[in-house]
mmCIF file with all atom_site columns, C-alpha atoms in Angstrom:
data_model
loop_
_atom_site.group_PDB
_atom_site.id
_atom_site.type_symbol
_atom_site.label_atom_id
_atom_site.label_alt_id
_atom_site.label_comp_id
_atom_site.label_asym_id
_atom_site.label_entity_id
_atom_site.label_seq_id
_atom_site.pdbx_PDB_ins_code
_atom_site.Cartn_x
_atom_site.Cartn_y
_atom_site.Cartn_z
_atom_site.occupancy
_atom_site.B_iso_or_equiv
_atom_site.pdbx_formal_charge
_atom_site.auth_seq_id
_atom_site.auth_comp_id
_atom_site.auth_asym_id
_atom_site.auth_atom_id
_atom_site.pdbx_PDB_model_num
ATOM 1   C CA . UNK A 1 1   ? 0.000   0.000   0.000   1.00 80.00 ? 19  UNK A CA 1
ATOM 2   C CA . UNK A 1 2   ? 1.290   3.466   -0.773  1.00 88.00 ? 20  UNK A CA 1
ATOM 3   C CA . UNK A 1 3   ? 1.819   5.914   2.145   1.00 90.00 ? 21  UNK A CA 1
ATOM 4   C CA . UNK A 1 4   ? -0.368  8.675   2.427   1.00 87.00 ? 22  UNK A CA 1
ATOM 5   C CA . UNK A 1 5   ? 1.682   11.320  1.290   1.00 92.00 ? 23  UNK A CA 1
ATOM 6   C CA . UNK A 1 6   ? 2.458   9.364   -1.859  1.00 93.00 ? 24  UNK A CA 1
ATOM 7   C CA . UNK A 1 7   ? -0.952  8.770   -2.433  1.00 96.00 ? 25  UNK A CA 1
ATOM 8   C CA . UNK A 1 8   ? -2.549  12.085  -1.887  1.00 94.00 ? 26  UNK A CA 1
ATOM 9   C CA . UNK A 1 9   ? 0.062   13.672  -4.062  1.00 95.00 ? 27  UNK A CA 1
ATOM 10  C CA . UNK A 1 10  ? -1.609  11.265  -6.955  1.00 96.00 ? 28  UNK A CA 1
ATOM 11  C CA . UNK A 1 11  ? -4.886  12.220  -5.766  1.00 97.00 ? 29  UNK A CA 1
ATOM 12  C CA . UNK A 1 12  ? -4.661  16.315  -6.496  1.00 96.00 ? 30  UNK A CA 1
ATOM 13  C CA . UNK A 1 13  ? -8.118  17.091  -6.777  1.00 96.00 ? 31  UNK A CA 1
ATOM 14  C CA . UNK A 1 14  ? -7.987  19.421  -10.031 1.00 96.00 ? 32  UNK A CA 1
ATOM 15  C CA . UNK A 1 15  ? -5.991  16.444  -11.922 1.00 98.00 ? 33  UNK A CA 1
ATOM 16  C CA . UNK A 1 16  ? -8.197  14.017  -10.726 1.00 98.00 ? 34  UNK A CA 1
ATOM 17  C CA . UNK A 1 17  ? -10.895 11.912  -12.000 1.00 98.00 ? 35  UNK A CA 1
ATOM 18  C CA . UNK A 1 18  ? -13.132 9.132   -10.272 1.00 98.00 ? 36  UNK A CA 1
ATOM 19  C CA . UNK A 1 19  ? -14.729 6.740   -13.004 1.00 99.00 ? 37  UNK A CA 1
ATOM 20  C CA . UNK A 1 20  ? -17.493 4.322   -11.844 1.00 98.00 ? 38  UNK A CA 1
ATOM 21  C CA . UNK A 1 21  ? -17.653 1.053   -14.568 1.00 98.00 ? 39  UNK A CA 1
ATOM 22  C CA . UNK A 1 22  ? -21.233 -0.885  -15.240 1.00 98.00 ? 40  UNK A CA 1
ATOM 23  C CA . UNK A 1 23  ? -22.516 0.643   -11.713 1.00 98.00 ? 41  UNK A CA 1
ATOM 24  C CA . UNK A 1 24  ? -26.238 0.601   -13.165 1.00 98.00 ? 42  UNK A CA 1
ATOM 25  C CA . UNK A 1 25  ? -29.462 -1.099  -12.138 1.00 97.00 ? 43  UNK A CA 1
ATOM 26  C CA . UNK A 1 26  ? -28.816 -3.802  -14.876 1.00 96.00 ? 44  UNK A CA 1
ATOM 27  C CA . UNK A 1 27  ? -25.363 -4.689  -13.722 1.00 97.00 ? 45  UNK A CA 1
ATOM 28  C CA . UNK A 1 28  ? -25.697 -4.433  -9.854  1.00 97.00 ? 46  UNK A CA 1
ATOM 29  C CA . UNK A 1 29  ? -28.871 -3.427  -8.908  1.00 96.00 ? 47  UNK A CA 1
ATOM 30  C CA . UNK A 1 30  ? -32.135 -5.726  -7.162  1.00 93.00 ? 48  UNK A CA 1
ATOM 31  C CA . UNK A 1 31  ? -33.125 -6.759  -10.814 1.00 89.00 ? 49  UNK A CA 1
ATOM 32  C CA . UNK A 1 32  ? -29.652 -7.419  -12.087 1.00 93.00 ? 50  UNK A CA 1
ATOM 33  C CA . UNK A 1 33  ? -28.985 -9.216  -15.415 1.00 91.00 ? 51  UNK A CA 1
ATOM 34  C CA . UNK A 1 34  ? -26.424 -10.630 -13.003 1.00 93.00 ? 52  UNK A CA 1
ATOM 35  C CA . UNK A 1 35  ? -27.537 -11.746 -9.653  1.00 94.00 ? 53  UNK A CA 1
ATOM 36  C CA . UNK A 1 36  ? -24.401 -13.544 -8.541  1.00 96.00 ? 54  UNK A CA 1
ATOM 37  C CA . UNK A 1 37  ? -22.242 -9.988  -9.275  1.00 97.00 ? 55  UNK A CA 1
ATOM 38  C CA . UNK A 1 38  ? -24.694 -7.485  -7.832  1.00 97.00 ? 56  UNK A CA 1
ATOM 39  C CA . UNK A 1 39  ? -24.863 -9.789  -4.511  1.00 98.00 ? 57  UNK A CA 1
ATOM 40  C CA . UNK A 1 40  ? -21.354 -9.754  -4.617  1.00 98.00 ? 58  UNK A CA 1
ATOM 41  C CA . UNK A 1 41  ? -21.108 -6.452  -5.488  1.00 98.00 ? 59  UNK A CA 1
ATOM 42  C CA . UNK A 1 42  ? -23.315 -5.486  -2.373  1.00 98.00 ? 60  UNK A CA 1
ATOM 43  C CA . UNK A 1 43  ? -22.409 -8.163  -0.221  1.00 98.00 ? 61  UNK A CA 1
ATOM 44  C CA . UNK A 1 44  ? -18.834 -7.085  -0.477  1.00 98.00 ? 62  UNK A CA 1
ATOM 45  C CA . UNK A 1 45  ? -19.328 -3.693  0.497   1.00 98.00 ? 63  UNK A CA 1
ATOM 46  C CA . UNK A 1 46  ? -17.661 -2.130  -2.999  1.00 98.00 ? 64  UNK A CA 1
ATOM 47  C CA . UNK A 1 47  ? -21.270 -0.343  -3.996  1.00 98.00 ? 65  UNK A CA 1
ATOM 48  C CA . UNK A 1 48  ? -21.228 1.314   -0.916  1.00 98.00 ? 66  UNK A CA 1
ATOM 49  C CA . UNK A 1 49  ? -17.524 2.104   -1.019  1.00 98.00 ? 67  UNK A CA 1
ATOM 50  C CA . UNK A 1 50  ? -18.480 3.589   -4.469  1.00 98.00 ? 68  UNK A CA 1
ATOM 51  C CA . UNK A 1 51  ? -21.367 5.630   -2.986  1.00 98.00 ? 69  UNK A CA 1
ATOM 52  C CA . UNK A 1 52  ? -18.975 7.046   -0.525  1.00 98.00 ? 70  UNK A CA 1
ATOM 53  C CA . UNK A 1 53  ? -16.163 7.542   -2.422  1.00 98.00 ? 71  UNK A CA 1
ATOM 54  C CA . UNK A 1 54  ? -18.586 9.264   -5.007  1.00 98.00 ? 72  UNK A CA 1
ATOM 55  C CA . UNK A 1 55  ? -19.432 11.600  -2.510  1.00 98.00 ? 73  UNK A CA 1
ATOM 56  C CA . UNK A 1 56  ? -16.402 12.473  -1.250  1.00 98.00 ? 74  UNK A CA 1
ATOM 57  C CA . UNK A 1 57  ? -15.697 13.787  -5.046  1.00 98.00 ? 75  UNK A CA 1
ATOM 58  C CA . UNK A 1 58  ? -18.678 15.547  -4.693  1.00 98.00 ? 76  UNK A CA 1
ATOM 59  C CA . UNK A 1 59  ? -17.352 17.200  -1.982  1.00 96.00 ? 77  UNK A CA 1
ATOM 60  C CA . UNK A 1 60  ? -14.123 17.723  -2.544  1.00 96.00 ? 78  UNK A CA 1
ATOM 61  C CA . UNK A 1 61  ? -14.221 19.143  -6.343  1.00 95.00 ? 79  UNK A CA 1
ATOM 62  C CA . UNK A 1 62  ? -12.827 15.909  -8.134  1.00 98.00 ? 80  UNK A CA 1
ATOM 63  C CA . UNK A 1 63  ? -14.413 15.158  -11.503 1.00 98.00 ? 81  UNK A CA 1
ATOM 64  C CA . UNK A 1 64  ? -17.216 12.266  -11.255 1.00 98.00 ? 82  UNK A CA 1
ATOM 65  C CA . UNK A 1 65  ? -17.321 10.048  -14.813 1.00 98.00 ? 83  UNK A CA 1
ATOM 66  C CA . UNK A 1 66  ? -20.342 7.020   -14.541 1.00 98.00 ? 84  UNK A CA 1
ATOM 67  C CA . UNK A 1 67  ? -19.182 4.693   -17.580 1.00 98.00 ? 85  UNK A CA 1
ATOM 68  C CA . UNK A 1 68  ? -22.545 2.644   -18.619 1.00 98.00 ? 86  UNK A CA 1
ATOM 69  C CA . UNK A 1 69  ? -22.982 -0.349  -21.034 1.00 96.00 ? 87  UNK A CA 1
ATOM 70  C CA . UNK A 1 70  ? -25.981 -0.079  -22.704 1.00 96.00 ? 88  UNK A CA 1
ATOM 71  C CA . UNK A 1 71  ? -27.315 -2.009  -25.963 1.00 93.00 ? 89  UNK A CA 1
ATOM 72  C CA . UNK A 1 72  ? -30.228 -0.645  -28.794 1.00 93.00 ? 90  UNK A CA 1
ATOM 73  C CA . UNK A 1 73  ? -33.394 -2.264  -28.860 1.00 91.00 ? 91  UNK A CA 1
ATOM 74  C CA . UNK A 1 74  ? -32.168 -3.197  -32.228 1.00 91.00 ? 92  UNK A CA 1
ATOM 75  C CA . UNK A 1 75  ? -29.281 -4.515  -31.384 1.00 87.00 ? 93  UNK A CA 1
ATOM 76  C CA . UNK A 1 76  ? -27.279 -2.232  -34.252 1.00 92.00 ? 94  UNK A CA 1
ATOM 77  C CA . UNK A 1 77  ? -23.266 -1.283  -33.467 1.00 89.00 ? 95  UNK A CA 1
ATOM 78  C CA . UNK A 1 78  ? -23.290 -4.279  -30.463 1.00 85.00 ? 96  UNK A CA 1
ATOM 79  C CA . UNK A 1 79  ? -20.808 -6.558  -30.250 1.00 84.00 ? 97  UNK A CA 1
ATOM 80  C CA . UNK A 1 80  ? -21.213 -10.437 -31.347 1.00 85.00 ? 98  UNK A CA 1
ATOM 81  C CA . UNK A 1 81  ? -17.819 -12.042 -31.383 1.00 87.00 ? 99  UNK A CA 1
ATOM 82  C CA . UNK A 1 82  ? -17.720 -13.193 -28.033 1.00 84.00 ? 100 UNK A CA 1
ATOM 83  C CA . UNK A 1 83  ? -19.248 -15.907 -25.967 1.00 87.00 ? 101 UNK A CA 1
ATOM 84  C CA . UNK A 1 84  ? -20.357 -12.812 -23.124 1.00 83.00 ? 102 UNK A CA 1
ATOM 85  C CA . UNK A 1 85  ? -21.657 -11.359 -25.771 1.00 82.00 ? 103 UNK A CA 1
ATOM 86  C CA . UNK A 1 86  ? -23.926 -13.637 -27.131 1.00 85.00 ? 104 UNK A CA 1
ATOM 87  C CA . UNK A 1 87  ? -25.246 -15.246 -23.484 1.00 77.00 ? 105 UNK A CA 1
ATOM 88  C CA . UNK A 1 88  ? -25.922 -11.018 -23.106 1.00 79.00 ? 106 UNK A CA 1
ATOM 89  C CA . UNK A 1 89  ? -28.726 -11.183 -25.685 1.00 79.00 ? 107 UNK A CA 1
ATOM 90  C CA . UNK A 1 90  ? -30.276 -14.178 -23.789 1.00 81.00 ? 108 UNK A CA 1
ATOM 91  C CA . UNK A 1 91  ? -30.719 -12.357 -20.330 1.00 78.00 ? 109 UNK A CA 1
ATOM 92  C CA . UNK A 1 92  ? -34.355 -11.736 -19.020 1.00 79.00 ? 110 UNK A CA 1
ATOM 93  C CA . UNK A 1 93  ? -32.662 -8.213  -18.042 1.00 81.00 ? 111 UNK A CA 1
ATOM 94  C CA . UNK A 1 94  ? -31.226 -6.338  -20.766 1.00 88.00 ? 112 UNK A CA 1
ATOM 95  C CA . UNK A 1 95  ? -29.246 -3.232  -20.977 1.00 91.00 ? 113 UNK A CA 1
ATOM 96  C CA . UNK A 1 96  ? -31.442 -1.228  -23.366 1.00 92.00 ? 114 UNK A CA 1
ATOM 97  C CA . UNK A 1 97  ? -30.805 2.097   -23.867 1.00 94.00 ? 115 UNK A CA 1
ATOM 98  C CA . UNK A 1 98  ? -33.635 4.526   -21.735 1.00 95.00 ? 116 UNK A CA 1
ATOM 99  C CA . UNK A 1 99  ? -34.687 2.164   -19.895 1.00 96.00 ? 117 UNK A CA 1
ATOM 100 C CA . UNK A 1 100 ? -34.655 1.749   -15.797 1.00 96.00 ? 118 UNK A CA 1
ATOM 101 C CA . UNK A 1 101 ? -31.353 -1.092  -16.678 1.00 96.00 ? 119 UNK A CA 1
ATOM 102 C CA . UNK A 1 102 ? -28.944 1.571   -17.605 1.00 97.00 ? 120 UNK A CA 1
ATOM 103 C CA . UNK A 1 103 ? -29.670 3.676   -14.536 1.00 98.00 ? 121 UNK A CA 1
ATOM 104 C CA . UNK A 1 104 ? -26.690 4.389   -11.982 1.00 98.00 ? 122 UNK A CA 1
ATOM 105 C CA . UNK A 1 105 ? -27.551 2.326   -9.226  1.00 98.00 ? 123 UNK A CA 1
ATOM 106 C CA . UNK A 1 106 ? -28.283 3.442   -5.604  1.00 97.00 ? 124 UNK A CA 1
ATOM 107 C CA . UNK A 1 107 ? -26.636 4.135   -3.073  1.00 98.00 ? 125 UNK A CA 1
ATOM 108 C CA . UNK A 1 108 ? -24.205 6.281   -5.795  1.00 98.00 ? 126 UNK A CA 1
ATOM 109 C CA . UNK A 1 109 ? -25.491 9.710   -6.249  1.00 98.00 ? 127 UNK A CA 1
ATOM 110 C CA . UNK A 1 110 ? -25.288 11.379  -9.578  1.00 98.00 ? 128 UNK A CA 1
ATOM 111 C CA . UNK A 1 111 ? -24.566 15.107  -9.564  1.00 98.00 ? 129 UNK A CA 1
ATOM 112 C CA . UNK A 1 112 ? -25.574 17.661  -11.716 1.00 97.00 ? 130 UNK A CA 1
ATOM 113 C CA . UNK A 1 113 ? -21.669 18.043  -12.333 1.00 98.00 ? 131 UNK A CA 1
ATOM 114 C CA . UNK A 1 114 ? -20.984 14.679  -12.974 1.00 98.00 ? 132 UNK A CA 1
ATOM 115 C CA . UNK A 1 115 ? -20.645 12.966  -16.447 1.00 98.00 ? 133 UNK A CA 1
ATOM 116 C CA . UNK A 1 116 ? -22.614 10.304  -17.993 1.00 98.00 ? 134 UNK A CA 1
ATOM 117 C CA . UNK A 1 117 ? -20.805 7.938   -20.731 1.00 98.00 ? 135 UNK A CA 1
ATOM 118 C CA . UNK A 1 118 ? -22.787 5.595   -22.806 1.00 97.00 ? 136 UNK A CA 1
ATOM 119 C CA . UNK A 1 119 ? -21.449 2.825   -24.706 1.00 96.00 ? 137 UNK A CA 1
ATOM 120 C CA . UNK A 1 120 ? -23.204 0.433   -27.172 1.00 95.00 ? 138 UNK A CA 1
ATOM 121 C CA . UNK A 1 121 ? -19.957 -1.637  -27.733 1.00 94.00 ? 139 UNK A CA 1
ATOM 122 C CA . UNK A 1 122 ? -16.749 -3.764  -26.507 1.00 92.00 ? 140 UNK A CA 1
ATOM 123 C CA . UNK A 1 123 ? -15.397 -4.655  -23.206 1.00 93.00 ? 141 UNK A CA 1
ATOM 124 C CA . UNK A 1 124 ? -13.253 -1.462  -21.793 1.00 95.00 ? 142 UNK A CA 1
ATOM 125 C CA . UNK A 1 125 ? -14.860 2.199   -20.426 1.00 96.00 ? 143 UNK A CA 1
ATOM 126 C CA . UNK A 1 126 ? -12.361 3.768   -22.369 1.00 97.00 ? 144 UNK A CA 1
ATOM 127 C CA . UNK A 1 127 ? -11.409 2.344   -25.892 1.00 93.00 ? 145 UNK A CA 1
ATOM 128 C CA . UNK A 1 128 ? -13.216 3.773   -28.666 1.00 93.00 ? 146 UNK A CA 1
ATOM 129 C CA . UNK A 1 129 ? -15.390 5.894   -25.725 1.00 96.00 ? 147 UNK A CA 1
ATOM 130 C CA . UNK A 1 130 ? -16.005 9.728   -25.305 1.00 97.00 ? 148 UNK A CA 1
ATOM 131 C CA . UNK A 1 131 ? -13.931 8.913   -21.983 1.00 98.00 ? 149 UNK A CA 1
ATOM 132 C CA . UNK A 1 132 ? -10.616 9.472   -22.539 1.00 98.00 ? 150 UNK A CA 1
ATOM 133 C CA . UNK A 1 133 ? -10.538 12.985  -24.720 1.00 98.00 ? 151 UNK A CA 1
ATOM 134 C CA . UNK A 1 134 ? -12.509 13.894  -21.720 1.00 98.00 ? 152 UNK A CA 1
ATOM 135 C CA . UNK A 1 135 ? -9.947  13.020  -19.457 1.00 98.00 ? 153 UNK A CA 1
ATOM 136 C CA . UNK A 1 136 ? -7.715  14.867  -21.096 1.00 98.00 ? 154 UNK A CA 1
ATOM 137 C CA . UNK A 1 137 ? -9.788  18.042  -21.794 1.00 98.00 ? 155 UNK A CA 1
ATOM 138 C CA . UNK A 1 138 ? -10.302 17.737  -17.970 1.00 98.00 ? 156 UNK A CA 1
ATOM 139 C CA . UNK A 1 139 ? -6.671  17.692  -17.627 1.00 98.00 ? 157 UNK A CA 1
ATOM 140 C CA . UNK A 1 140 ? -6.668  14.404  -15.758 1.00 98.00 ? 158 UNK A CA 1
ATOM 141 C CA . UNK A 1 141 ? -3.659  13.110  -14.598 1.00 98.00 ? 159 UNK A CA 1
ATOM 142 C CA . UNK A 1 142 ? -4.758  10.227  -12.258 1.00 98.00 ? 160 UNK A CA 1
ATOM 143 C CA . UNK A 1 143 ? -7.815  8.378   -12.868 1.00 98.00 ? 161 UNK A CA 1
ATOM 144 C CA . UNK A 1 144 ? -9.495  6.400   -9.653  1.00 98.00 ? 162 UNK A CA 1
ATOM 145 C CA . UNK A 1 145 ? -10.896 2.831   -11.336 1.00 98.00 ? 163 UNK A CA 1
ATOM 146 C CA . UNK A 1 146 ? -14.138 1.550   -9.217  1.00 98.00 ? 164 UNK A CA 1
ATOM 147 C CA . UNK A 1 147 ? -17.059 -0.404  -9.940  1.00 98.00 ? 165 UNK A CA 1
ATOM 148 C CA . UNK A 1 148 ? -17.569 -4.111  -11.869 1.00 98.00 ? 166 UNK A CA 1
ATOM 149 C CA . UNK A 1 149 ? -16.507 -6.268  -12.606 1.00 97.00 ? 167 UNK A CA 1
ATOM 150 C CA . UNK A 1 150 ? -12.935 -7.222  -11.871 1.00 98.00 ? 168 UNK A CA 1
ATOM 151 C CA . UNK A 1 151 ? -13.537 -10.213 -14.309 1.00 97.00 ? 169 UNK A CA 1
ATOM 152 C CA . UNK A 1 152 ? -13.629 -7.989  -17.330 1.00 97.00 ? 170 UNK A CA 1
ATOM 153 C CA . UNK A 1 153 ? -14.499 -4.434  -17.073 1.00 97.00 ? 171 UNK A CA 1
ATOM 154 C CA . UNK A 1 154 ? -12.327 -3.064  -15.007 1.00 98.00 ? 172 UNK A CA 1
ATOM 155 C CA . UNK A 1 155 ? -9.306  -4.686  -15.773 1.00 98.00 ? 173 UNK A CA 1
ATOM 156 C CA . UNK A 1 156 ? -9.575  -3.436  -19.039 1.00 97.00 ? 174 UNK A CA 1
ATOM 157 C CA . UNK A 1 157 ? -10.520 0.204   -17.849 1.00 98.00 ? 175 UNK A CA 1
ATOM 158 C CA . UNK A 1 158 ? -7.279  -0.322  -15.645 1.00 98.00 ? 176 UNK A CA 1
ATOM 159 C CA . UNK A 1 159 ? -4.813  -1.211  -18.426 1.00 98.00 ? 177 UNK A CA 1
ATOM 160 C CA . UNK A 1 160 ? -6.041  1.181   -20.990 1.00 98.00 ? 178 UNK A CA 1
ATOM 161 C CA . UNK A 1 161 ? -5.708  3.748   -18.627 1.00 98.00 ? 179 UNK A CA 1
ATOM 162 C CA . UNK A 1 162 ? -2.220  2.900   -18.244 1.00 98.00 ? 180 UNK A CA 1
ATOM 163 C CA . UNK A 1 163 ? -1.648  2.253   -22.227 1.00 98.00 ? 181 UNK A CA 1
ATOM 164 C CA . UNK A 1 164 ? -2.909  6.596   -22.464 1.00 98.00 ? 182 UNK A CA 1
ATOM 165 C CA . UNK A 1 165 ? -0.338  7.389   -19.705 1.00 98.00 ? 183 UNK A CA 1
ATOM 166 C CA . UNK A 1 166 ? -2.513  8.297   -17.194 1.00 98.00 ? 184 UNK A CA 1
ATOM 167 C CA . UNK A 1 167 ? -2.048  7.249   -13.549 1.00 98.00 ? 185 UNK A CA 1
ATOM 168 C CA . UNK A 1 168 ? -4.049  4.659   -12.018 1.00 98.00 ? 186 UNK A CA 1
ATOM 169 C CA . UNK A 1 169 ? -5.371  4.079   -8.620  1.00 98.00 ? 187 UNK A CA 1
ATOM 170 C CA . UNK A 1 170 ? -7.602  0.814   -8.017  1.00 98.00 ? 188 UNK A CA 1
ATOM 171 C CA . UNK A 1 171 ? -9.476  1.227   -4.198  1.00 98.00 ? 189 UNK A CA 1
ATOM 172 C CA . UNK A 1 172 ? -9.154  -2.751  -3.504  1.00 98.00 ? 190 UNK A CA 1
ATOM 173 C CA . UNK A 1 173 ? -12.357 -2.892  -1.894  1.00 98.00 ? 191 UNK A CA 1
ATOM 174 C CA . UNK A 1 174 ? -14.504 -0.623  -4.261  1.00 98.00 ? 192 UNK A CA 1
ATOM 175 C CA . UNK A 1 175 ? -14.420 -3.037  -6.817  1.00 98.00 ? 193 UNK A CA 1
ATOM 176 C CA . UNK A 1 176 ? -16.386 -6.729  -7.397  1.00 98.00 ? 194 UNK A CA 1
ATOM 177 C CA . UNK A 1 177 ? -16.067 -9.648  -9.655  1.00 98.00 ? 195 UNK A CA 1
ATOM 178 C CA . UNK A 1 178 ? -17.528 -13.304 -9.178  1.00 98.00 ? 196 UNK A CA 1
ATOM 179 C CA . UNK A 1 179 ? -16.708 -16.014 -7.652  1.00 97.00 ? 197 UNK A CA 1
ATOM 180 C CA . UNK A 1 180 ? -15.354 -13.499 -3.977  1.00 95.00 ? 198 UNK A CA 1
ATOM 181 C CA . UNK A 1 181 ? -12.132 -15.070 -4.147  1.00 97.00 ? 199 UNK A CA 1
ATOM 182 C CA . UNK A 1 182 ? -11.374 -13.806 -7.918  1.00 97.00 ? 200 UNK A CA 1
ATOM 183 C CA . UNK A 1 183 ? -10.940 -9.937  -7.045  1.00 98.00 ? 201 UNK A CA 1
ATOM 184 C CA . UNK A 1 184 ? -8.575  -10.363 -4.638  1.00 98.00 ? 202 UNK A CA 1
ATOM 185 C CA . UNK A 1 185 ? -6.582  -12.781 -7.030  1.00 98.00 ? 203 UNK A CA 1
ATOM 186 C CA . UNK A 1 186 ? -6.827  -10.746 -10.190 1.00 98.00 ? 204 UNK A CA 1
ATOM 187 C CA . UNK A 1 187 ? -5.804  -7.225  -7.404  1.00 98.00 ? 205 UNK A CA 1
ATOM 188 C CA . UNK A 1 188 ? -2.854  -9.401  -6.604  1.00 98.00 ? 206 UNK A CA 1
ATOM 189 C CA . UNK A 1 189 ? -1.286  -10.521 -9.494  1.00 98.00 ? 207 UNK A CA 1
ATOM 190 C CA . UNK A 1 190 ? -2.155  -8.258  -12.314 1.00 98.00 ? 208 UNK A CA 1
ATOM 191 C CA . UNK A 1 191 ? -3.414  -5.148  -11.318 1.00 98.00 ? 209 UNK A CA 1
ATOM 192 C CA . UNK A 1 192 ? -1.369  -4.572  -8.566  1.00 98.00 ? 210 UNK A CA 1
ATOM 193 C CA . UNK A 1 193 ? 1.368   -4.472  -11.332 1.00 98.00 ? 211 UNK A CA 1
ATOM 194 C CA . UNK A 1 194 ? 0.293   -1.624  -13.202 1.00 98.00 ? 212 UNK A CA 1
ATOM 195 C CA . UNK A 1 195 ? -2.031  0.292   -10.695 1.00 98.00 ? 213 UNK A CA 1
ATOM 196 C CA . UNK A 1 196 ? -1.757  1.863   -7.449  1.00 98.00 ? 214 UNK A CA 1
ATOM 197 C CA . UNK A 1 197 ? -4.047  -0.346  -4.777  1.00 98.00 ? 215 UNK A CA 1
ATOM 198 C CA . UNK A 1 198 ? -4.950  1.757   -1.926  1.00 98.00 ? 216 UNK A CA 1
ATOM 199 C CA . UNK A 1 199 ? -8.088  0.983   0.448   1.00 98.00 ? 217 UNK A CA 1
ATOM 200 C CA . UNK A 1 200 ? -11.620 3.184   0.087   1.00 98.00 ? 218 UNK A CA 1
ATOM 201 C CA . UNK A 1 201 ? -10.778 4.947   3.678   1.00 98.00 ? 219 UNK A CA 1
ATOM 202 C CA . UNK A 1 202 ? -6.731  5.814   2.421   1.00 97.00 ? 220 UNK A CA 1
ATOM 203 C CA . UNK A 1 203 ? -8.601  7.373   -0.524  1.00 98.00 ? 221 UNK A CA 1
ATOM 204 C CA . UNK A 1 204 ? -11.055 9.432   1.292   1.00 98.00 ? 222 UNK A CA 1
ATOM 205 C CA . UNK A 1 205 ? -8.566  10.250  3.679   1.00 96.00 ? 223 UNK A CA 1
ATOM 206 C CA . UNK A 1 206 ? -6.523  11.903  0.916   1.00 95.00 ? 224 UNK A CA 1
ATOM 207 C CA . UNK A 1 207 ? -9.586  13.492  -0.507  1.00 93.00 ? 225 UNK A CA 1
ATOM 208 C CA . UNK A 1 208 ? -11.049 14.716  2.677   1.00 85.00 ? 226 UNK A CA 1
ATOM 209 C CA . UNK A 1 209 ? -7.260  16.358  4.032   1.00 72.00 ? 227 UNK A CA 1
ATOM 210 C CA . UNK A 1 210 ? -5.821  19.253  4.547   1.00 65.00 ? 228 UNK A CA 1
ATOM 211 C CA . UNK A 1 211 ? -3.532  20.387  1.372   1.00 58.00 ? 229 UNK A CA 1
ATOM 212 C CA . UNK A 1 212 ? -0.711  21.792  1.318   1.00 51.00 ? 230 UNK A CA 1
ATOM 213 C CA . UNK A 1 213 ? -0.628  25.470  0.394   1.00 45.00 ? 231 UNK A CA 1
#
């Protein structure tokens, strides 16, 4: 774990952004497409550690980003080469676009200041997204990874983050993949390597502290 003063340095408000992957009603919400990952996802703690953590942005003048997976009616643009792909078109839950599914998911509050990104294709936030030129235009420097899941998502909103040059910092306990034991495994031995792995209280701490003048 970094110290603090390492990790608050990385966490300068005005170069920093918190993105929150697949947290919608769909994903890990009481209807969920995916019952075993939104128990988890609850269960664990990591939506409430979002919520909070989302708040303390709020509060503290850090940029909020909400990255959603979403899907036409149609189907047009979505992705079929994949096995998750294809079991996605099955589910009694689908992530249709204006619909209740593709919500952000209580307990997170969205803020009038925050920003919404919608994607009707592939597995990462950020490739081929509106999210990283607005990273940039928001002169990011360090971008705060939370949400689900740590099977897929996220690690790939983790390494393309890294692949743009932007710093990385993964709250352990903020994210959630399926079975329990995986996110710890998958922290461990890959995104430990490439991300900085703090806790949500080291994080808040940071964000909540007194700055240096």
């Amino acid at each position: 774990m970094p110290s603090y003063d390492e990790l608050r340095t990385l966490l300068e408000p005005a170069a920093t952004v918190l993105l929150t992957v697949e947290c919608q009603q769909g994903v890990v919400g009481p209807d969920s497409a995916l019952p075993e990952l939104a128990r988890e996802a609850r269960s664990s703690g990591a939506l409430t550690n979002i919520a909070r953590l989302v708040a303390a942005a709020h509060g503290s003048g850090v940029q909020v980003i909400h990255a959603i997976a979403e899907r036409r009616p149609d189907g047009r643009g979505a992705n079929r080469n994949a096995r998750l792909f294809r079991a996605a078109e099955r589910l009694p839950v689908r992530q249709l676009t204006g619909t209740t599914a593709v919500r952000v998911a209580p307990p997170i509050e969205v803020a009038d200041e925050d920003i919404v990104v919608r994607r009707l294709h592939g597995l990462s936030p950020l490739a081929g997204t509106d999210v990283d030129p607005l990273l940039r235009n928001l002169c990011c420097r360090t971008l705060v990874v939370t949400g689900v899941s740590a099977n897929v998502a996220v690690p790939n909103a983790v390494f393309d983050a890294v692949n743009r040059g932007y710093e990385v910092v993964v709250p352990a306990d903020a994210i959630a993949g399926v079975p329990s034991d995986y996110t710890p495994a998958m922290i461990r031995n890959t995104l430990a390597l490439v991300a900085t792995v703090a806790s949500t209280d080291d994080v808040l701490a940071c964000l909540k502290g007194p700055r240096r003048a």
